[in-house]
Coordinates of C-alpha atoms and ligand atoms in Angstrom, one line a residue:
M182 CA -30.6 -65.5 11.7
K183 CA -29.0 -62.2 13.1
D184 CA -29.4 -61.4 16.7
T185 CA -30.9 -58.0 15.4
D186 CA -33.3 -59.8 13.2
A187 CA -34.4 -62.2 15.8
L188 CA -34.9 -59.0 18.3
K189 CA -36.8 -57.5 15.5
D190 CA -39.1 -60.5 14.9
R191 CA -40.0 -60.6 18.6
I192 CA -40.8 -56.9 18.8
F193 CA -43.3 -57.3 15.7
D194 CA -44.6 -60.4 17.4
L195 CA -45.4 -58.4 20.6
K196 CA -46.5 -55.3 18.9
A197 CA -49.4 -57.2 17.0
K198 CA -50.3 -59.0 20.4
R199 CA -50.5 -55.8 22.3
N200 CA -52.1 -53.8 19.3
A201 CA -49.0 -51.4 19.6
I202 CA -47.6 -48.8 17.1
I203 CA -44.0 -47.7 17.4
L204 CA -43.3 -43.9 16.9
S205 CA -39.9 -43.0 16.4
H206 CA -38.1 -39.5 16.2
N207 CA -35.9 -39.0 13.3
Y208 CA -32.6 -38.9 15.4
Q209 CA -33.3 -42.5 16.9
R210 CA -30.7 -45.3 16.2
D211 CA -30.9 -46.8 12.5
E212 CA -32.4 -50.0 13.8
V213 CA -35.1 -48.4 15.9
Q214 CA -36.2 -46.4 13.1
D215 CA -36.2 -49.7 11.2
V216 CA -39.0 -51.3 13.5
A217 CA -41.2 -48.2 13.8
D218 CA -44.4 -47.6 12.1
F219 CA -43.9 -44.2 11.8
V220 CA -40.7 -42.0 11.8
G221 CA -40.9 -38.2 12.0
D222 CA -40.0 -34.8 13.6
S223 CA -41.9 -33.4 16.5
L224 CA -44.8 -31.9 15.1
E225 CA -45.3 -35.0 12.8
L226 CA -45.1 -37.3 15.7
S227 CA -47.6 -35.1 17.8
R228 CA -50.0 -35.2 14.9
R229 CA -49.7 -39.0 14.6
A230 CA -50.1 -39.5 18.5
A231 CA -53.3 -37.6 18.3
D232 CA -55.0 -39.5 15.5
I233 CA -53.3 -43.0 15.6
D234 CA -55.5 -46.0 16.2
C235 CA -53.9 -48.5 18.7
D236 CA -53.9 -49.4 22.2
V237 CA -50.3 -48.9 23.2
I238 CA -47.9 -46.2 21.8
V239 CA -44.2 -47.1 22.2
F240 CA -42.6 -43.6 21.9
C241 CA -38.9 -44.1 20.8
G242 CA -37.6 -40.6 21.6
V243 CA -37.2 -38.4 24.5
N244 CA -39.6 -37.7 27.4
F245 CA -41.2 -34.5 26.7
M246 CA -42.4 -36.5 23.2
A247 CA -44.0 -39.4 25.1
E248 CA -45.6 -36.8 27.7
S249 CA -47.4 -35.0 24.7
A250 CA -48.5 -38.5 23.2
S251 CA -50.0 -39.0 26.7
I252 CA -51.6 -35.5 26.6
L253 CA -53.2 -36.1 23.2
S254 CA -54.1 -39.6 23.6
P255 CA -55.1 -40.1 27.1
G256 CA -57.0 -43.4 26.5
K257 CA -53.7 -45.1 25.2
T258 CA -50.8 -46.7 27.2
V259 CA -47.7 -44.7 26.3
L260 CA -44.4 -46.4 27.0
L261 CA -40.8 -44.6 27.0
P262 CA -38.6 -47.7 26.2
E263 CA -35.7 -45.9 28.1
I264 CA -37.2 -44.0 31.2
G265 CA -34.0 -41.9 31.3
A266 CA -34.1 -40.5 28.0
N267 CA -34.5 -36.7 28.6
C268 CA -34.1 -33.6 26.8
P269 CA -31.9 -31.1 28.9
M270 CA -33.2 -28.2 27.0
A271 CA -36.5 -29.1 28.4
D272 CA -35.5 -29.2 32.0
M273 CA -34.0 -25.6 31.6
I274 CA -37.4 -23.9 32.6
R275 CA -39.8 -25.0 35.2
V276 CA -43.1 -23.6 36.3
S277 CA -42.1 -22.3 39.6
S278 CA -39.6 -22.8 42.3
E279 CA -41.7 -25.2 44.3
R280 CA -42.5 -27.4 41.1
K281 CA -44.3 -30.6 41.7
V282 CA -42.7 -33.7 41.0
W283 CA -45.5 -35.9 39.8
K284 CA -43.3 -38.2 38.0
S285 CA -43.1 -40.8 40.6
F286 CA -42.6 -44.0 38.3
P287 CA -40.1 -46.4 39.0
G288 CA -36.6 -45.4 37.5
Y289 CA -37.3 -41.9 37.2
K290 CA -34.7 -39.2 38.5
E291 CA -35.7 -36.0 39.1
Q292 CA -33.2 -33.7 36.9
P293 CA -31.1 -31.2 38.8
A294 CA -32.8 -27.7 38.5
F295 CA -31.0 -25.9 35.6
A296 CA -29.6 -22.6 36.6
Y297 CA -31.2 -20.8 33.6
P298 CA -31.5 -18.2 34.0
H299 CA -30.6 -18.6 37.4
D300 CA -33.7 -19.1 39.7
F301 CA -35.9 -17.3 37.3
T302 CA -39.3 -19.3 36.5
L303 CA -41.9 -19.4 33.9
R304 CA -44.2 -17.6 36.3
D305 CA -41.7 -15.0 36.8
I306 CA -41.5 -14.1 33.1
R307 CA -45.1 -14.0 33.0
A308 CA -45.5 -11.6 35.8
Q309 CA -42.5 -9.4 34.4
Y310 CA -44.3 -9.1 31.1
P311 CA -48.2 -9.2 31.7
G312 CA -50.4 -9.5 28.5
A313 CA -47.5 -11.0 26.6
P314 CA -48.5 -14.6 25.4
V315 CA -46.2 -17.6 26.0
V316 CA -45.2 -19.8 23.1
A317 CA -43.5 -23.1 24.5
Y318 CA -41.4 -24.9 22.1
V319 CA -42.8 -28.7 22.4
N320 CA -39.4 -29.3 24.0
T321 CA -40.8 -28.5 27.5
T322 CA -42.2 -30.5 30.5
A323 CA -46.0 -31.2 30.4
E324 CA -46.1 -28.9 33.4
V325 CA -44.7 -26.0 31.5
K326 CA -46.9 -26.5 28.5
A327 CA -50.0 -26.5 30.9
E328 CA -49.1 -23.1 31.7
S329 CA -48.1 -21.8 28.3
D330 CA -50.5 -20.4 25.7
I331 CA -49.5 -22.1 22.6
C332 CA -46.8 -24.8 21.6
C333 CA -44.7 -24.8 18.6
T334 CA -42.2 -26.9 16.8
S335 CA -39.1 -26.2 15.0
S336 CA -41.4 -26.5 11.7
N337 CA -44.3 -24.1 12.6
V338 CA -42.7 -21.8 15.1
I339 CA -42.8 -18.9 12.4
K340 CA -46.4 -19.5 11.8
V341 CA -47.4 -20.0 15.5
V342 CA -46.0 -16.6 16.4
E343 CA -47.5 -14.9 13.6
S344 CA -51.0 -16.3 14.4
L345 CA -50.9 -14.3 17.8
Q346 CA -52.3 -11.1 17.8
Q347 CA -49.9 -9.6 20.2
E348 CA -46.7 -7.7 19.1
E349 CA -44.8 -8.9 22.3
V350 CA -44.5 -12.4 22.7
I351 CA -42.6 -14.8 25.2
C352 CA -40.9 -17.6 23.6
I353 CA -39.4 -20.5 25.7
P354 CA -36.9 -22.2 26.3
D355 CA -34.7 -22.2 23.3
K356 CA -33.1 -18.7 22.6
N357 CA -31.9 -19.9 19.0
L358 CA -35.4 -20.9 18.1
S359 CA -36.7 -17.7 19.6
M360 CA -34.2 -15.5 17.8
W361 CA -35.1 -17.4 14.5
A362 CA -38.8 -16.3 15.1
A363 CA -37.8 -12.9 15.9
K364 CA -35.9 -12.6 12.6
N365 CA -38.8 -14.1 10.4
T366 CA -42.0 -12.2 12.1
G367 CA -40.7 -8.9 13.1
K368 CA -42.4 -9.2 16.4
K369 CA -40.8 -8.3 19.7
I370 CA -39.9 -11.8 21.2
I371 CA -38.6 -12.2 24.8
A372 CA -36.6 -15.1 24.7
W373 CA -35.7 -17.5 27.4
D374 CA -32.2 -18.4 27.6
G375 CA -32.3 -22.1 27.0
F376 CA -30.4 -24.2 24.4
C377 CA -29.9 -27.5 22.9
H378 CA -26.4 -28.4 23.8
V379 CA -26.2 -30.5 20.2
H380 CA -27.0 -27.5 18.3
D381 CA -25.7 -24.5 20.2
R382 CA -22.1 -25.6 20.3
I383 CA -21.8 -25.3 16.5
T384 CA -20.1 -22.2 15.4
A385 CA -19.5 -20.5 12.3
A386 CA -16.1 -21.5 12.3
D387 CA -17.5 -25.1 11.8
V388 CA -19.6 -23.9 9.3
E389 CA -16.7 -22.3 7.3
K390 CA -14.5 -25.4 7.8
A391 CA -17.4 -27.7 6.4
G392 CA -17.7 -25.2 3.4
M393 CA -14.0 -25.6 2.5
E394 CA -14.1 -29.2 2.6
H395 CA -17.3 -29.4 0.7
P396 CA -17.5 -26.4 -1.5
D397 CA -20.5 -27.5 -3.6
A398 CA -22.7 -28.8 -0.9
V399 CA -25.8 -26.8 0.1
L400 CA -26.1 -26.3 3.8
M401 CA -29.4 -27.1 5.8
A402 CA -29.5 -26.3 9.3
H403 CA -31.8 -26.8 12.3
P404 CA -33.1 -23.5 14.0
E405 CA -31.8 -24.8 17.1
C406 CA -28.4 -23.7 15.9
R407 CA -26.9 -20.4 16.7
M408 CA -27.9 -17.1 14.7
E409 CA -24.4 -17.2 13.0
V410 CA -25.0 -20.7 11.7
L411 CA -28.5 -20.0 10.6
K412 CA -27.4 -16.9 8.6
A413 CA -24.8 -18.9 6.7
A414 CA -27.2 -21.6 5.9
D415 CA -29.1 -22.0 2.7
Y416 CA -32.0 -23.5 4.2
V417 CA -33.2 -23.6 7.8
T418 CA -35.9 -26.0 8.8
S419 CA -36.9 -28.8 11.2
T420 CA -35.6 -32.5 10.7
S421 CA -38.4 -33.6 8.2
G422 CA -38.3 -30.4 6.6
M423 CA -34.5 -31.4 5.7
L424 CA -35.8 -34.7 4.4
R425 CA -38.5 -32.7 2.0
F426 CA -35.9 -30.3 1.0
A427 CA -33.1 -32.6 0.0
R428 CA -35.8 -34.9 -1.8
S429 CA -37.0 -32.0 -4.0
S430 CA -33.8 -30.0 -4.3
D431 CA -31.7 -30.2 -7.6
A432 CA -28.7 -30.0 -5.6
G433 CA -26.8 -33.5 -5.1
E434 CA -24.6 -32.5 -2.2
F435 CA -25.7 -31.3 1.3
I436 CA -23.9 -30.4 4.7
V437 CA -26.3 -31.5 7.4
G438 CA -26.7 -29.2 10.5
T439 CA -28.6 -31.3 13.0
E440 CA -28.1 -34.4 14.9
V441 CA -26.5 -37.2 12.9
G442 CA -29.5 -39.5 13.2
L443 CA -31.0 -37.9 10.5
M444 CA -28.2 -39.2 8.0
Y445 CA -29.6 -42.6 8.1
R446 CA -33.3 -41.5 6.5
L447 CA -31.3 -38.9 4.2
R448 CA -29.1 -41.5 2.8
K449 CA -31.9 -44.1 2.6
E450 CA -34.4 -41.7 0.7
N451 CA -31.8 -40.3 -1.6
P452 CA -29.1 -42.9 -2.6
E453 CA -27.8 -40.9 -5.5
K454 CA -27.2 -37.9 -3.1
I455 CA -24.3 -37.1 -1.0
F456 CA -24.8 -35.8 3.0
H457 CA -22.0 -34.7 5.2
P458 CA -22.6 -34.1 8.8
L459 CA -21.8 -30.4 9.8
R460 CA -19.8 -31.8 12.6
K461 CA -19.5 -35.7 13.2
D462 CA -20.1 -35.2 17.0
M463 CA -23.7 -33.6 16.8
I464 CA -24.6 -36.4 18.8
C465 CA -27.8 -36.6 21.3
P466 CA -26.8 -38.9 23.8
N467 CA -30.5 -39.1 25.1
M468 CA -31.8 -39.9 21.6
K469 CA -29.3 -42.7 21.6
K470 CA -30.5 -44.4 24.8
T471 CA -33.3 -46.4 23.1
R472 CA -32.2 -49.5 21.7
L473 CA -34.1 -52.8 20.2
E474 CA -33.7 -54.3 23.8
S475 CA -35.1 -51.4 25.6
I476 CA -38.2 -51.6 23.1
L477 CA -38.6 -55.4 23.8
T478 CA -38.5 -55.0 27.3
A479 CA -41.0 -52.3 27.6
L480 CA -43.4 -54.1 25.4
T481 CA -43.0 -57.5 27.1
K482 CA -43.0 -56.0 30.8
M483 CA -45.4 -53.0 29.9
V484 CA -43.1 -50.9 31.8
N485 CA -42.2 -47.1 31.8
I486 CA -45.6 -45.9 31.1
I487 CA -46.0 -42.2 30.8
K488 CA -49.2 -40.8 32.2
V489 CA -49.7 -37.1 32.5
P490 CA -52.4 -36.4 35.4
E491 CA -55.5 -34.8 34.4
D492 CA -54.9 -31.4 36.4
I493 CA -51.6 -30.9 34.0
R494 CA -53.0 -33.0 30.8
I495 CA -56.2 -30.9 30.1
P496 CA -54.3 -27.2 30.2
A497 CA -51.3 -28.7 28.6
K498 CA -53.6 -30.2 25.7
K499 CA -55.1 -26.8 25.0
S500 CA -51.6 -25.4 24.3
L501 CA -51.0 -28.2 21.8
D502 CA -54.3 -28.3 20.3
R503 CA -54.0 -24.6 19.6
M504 CA -50.8 -25.4 17.9
L505 CA -52.1 -28.3 16.0
E506 CA -55.2 -26.0 14.6
I507 CA -52.6 -24.1 12.7
K508 CA -52.3 -25.6 9.1
Ligands
13P669 P1 -37.4 -31.5 15.0 O1 -39.1 -31.2 15.6 O2 -37.1 -30.7 14.1 O3 -37.6 -33.2 14.7 O4 -36.6 -31.4 16.4 C1 -36.8 -31.9 17.5 C2 -35.7 -31.8 18.3 O5 -35.5 -32.2 19.6 C3 -34.3 -31.0 17.8 O6 -33.3 -31.0 18.4
SF4_670 FE1 -33.1 -32.0 23.5 FE2 -31.2 -31.3 21.8 FE3 -31.5 -33.7 22.3 FE4 -33.4 -32.4 20.5 S1 -31.2 -32.9 20.2 S2 -33.7 -33.9 22.3 S3 -33.3 -30.4 21.8 S4 -31.0 -32.3 23.6

């Protein structure tokens, strides 16, 4: 028996013993996706975390995703197998300059304050635009969600912004997702200056190069990419939106403008179709931290528990619930 198979068997045994469910984001390593009960995008994973029946959720993703699971399912034990798996974009906005650090569990390192934009905070931008609701991308900390009006993901941002009565809306923290919402809703969007380092470094020149190499391929792009990339794309959507599009499209060849972890499901679910990464180095190091060994350790020792305190959880849940109510 291969080492990997032995590891998987031990995970399955422990999972049954602990009445645990493994959720995995679409960017996780192939072997991690293989042991998961459900693999999906941020919206699908939030919905699962809210209605799943189990005692333990093992969240294979990054920390804001495990926080969302804790916010939505406070009665369950949420484990983040790699405690250092964070999303740098989520750390680009903080509530206030004297932000409370409640993450005191072993191994957690407070991320250095991002200078984005400089020492400006969520409370500052709210004060500057009184009356404008705050739409927080789920890629934010629990504290930021708690001080926002509604959350969104890459798959529902347009619907979320359109659901608001106000014509002026603050969108945090991803400037590219915010510009995408502005383009598609006609609302005045006040965008925070954050970005995803994996998607934001892709340029129109990369698109041109990929198009020359694969002239018959359809380009799918994630809305965390720059507008110059989104304008050139044939289809802009979330990771699971790409899976649906690839499945239903008549096209047989695609260029994939997102993190390369998605290639595994795309190829597995569409063996007759061809997929090329827009750039081979679209790799999120934080999403790749989780390994089978990390899952096994977390489940064996029941460590790396993510528990959002009630004073943050309750207002943060309001923002997530408001989003989840939108069909
Ligand atoms: P999705 O919700 O599209 O899966 O995206 C999450 C993410 O972190 C993208 O970088
Ligand atoms: Fe964050 Fe980008 Fe990684 Fe997604 S791909 S988790 S937005 S750094």
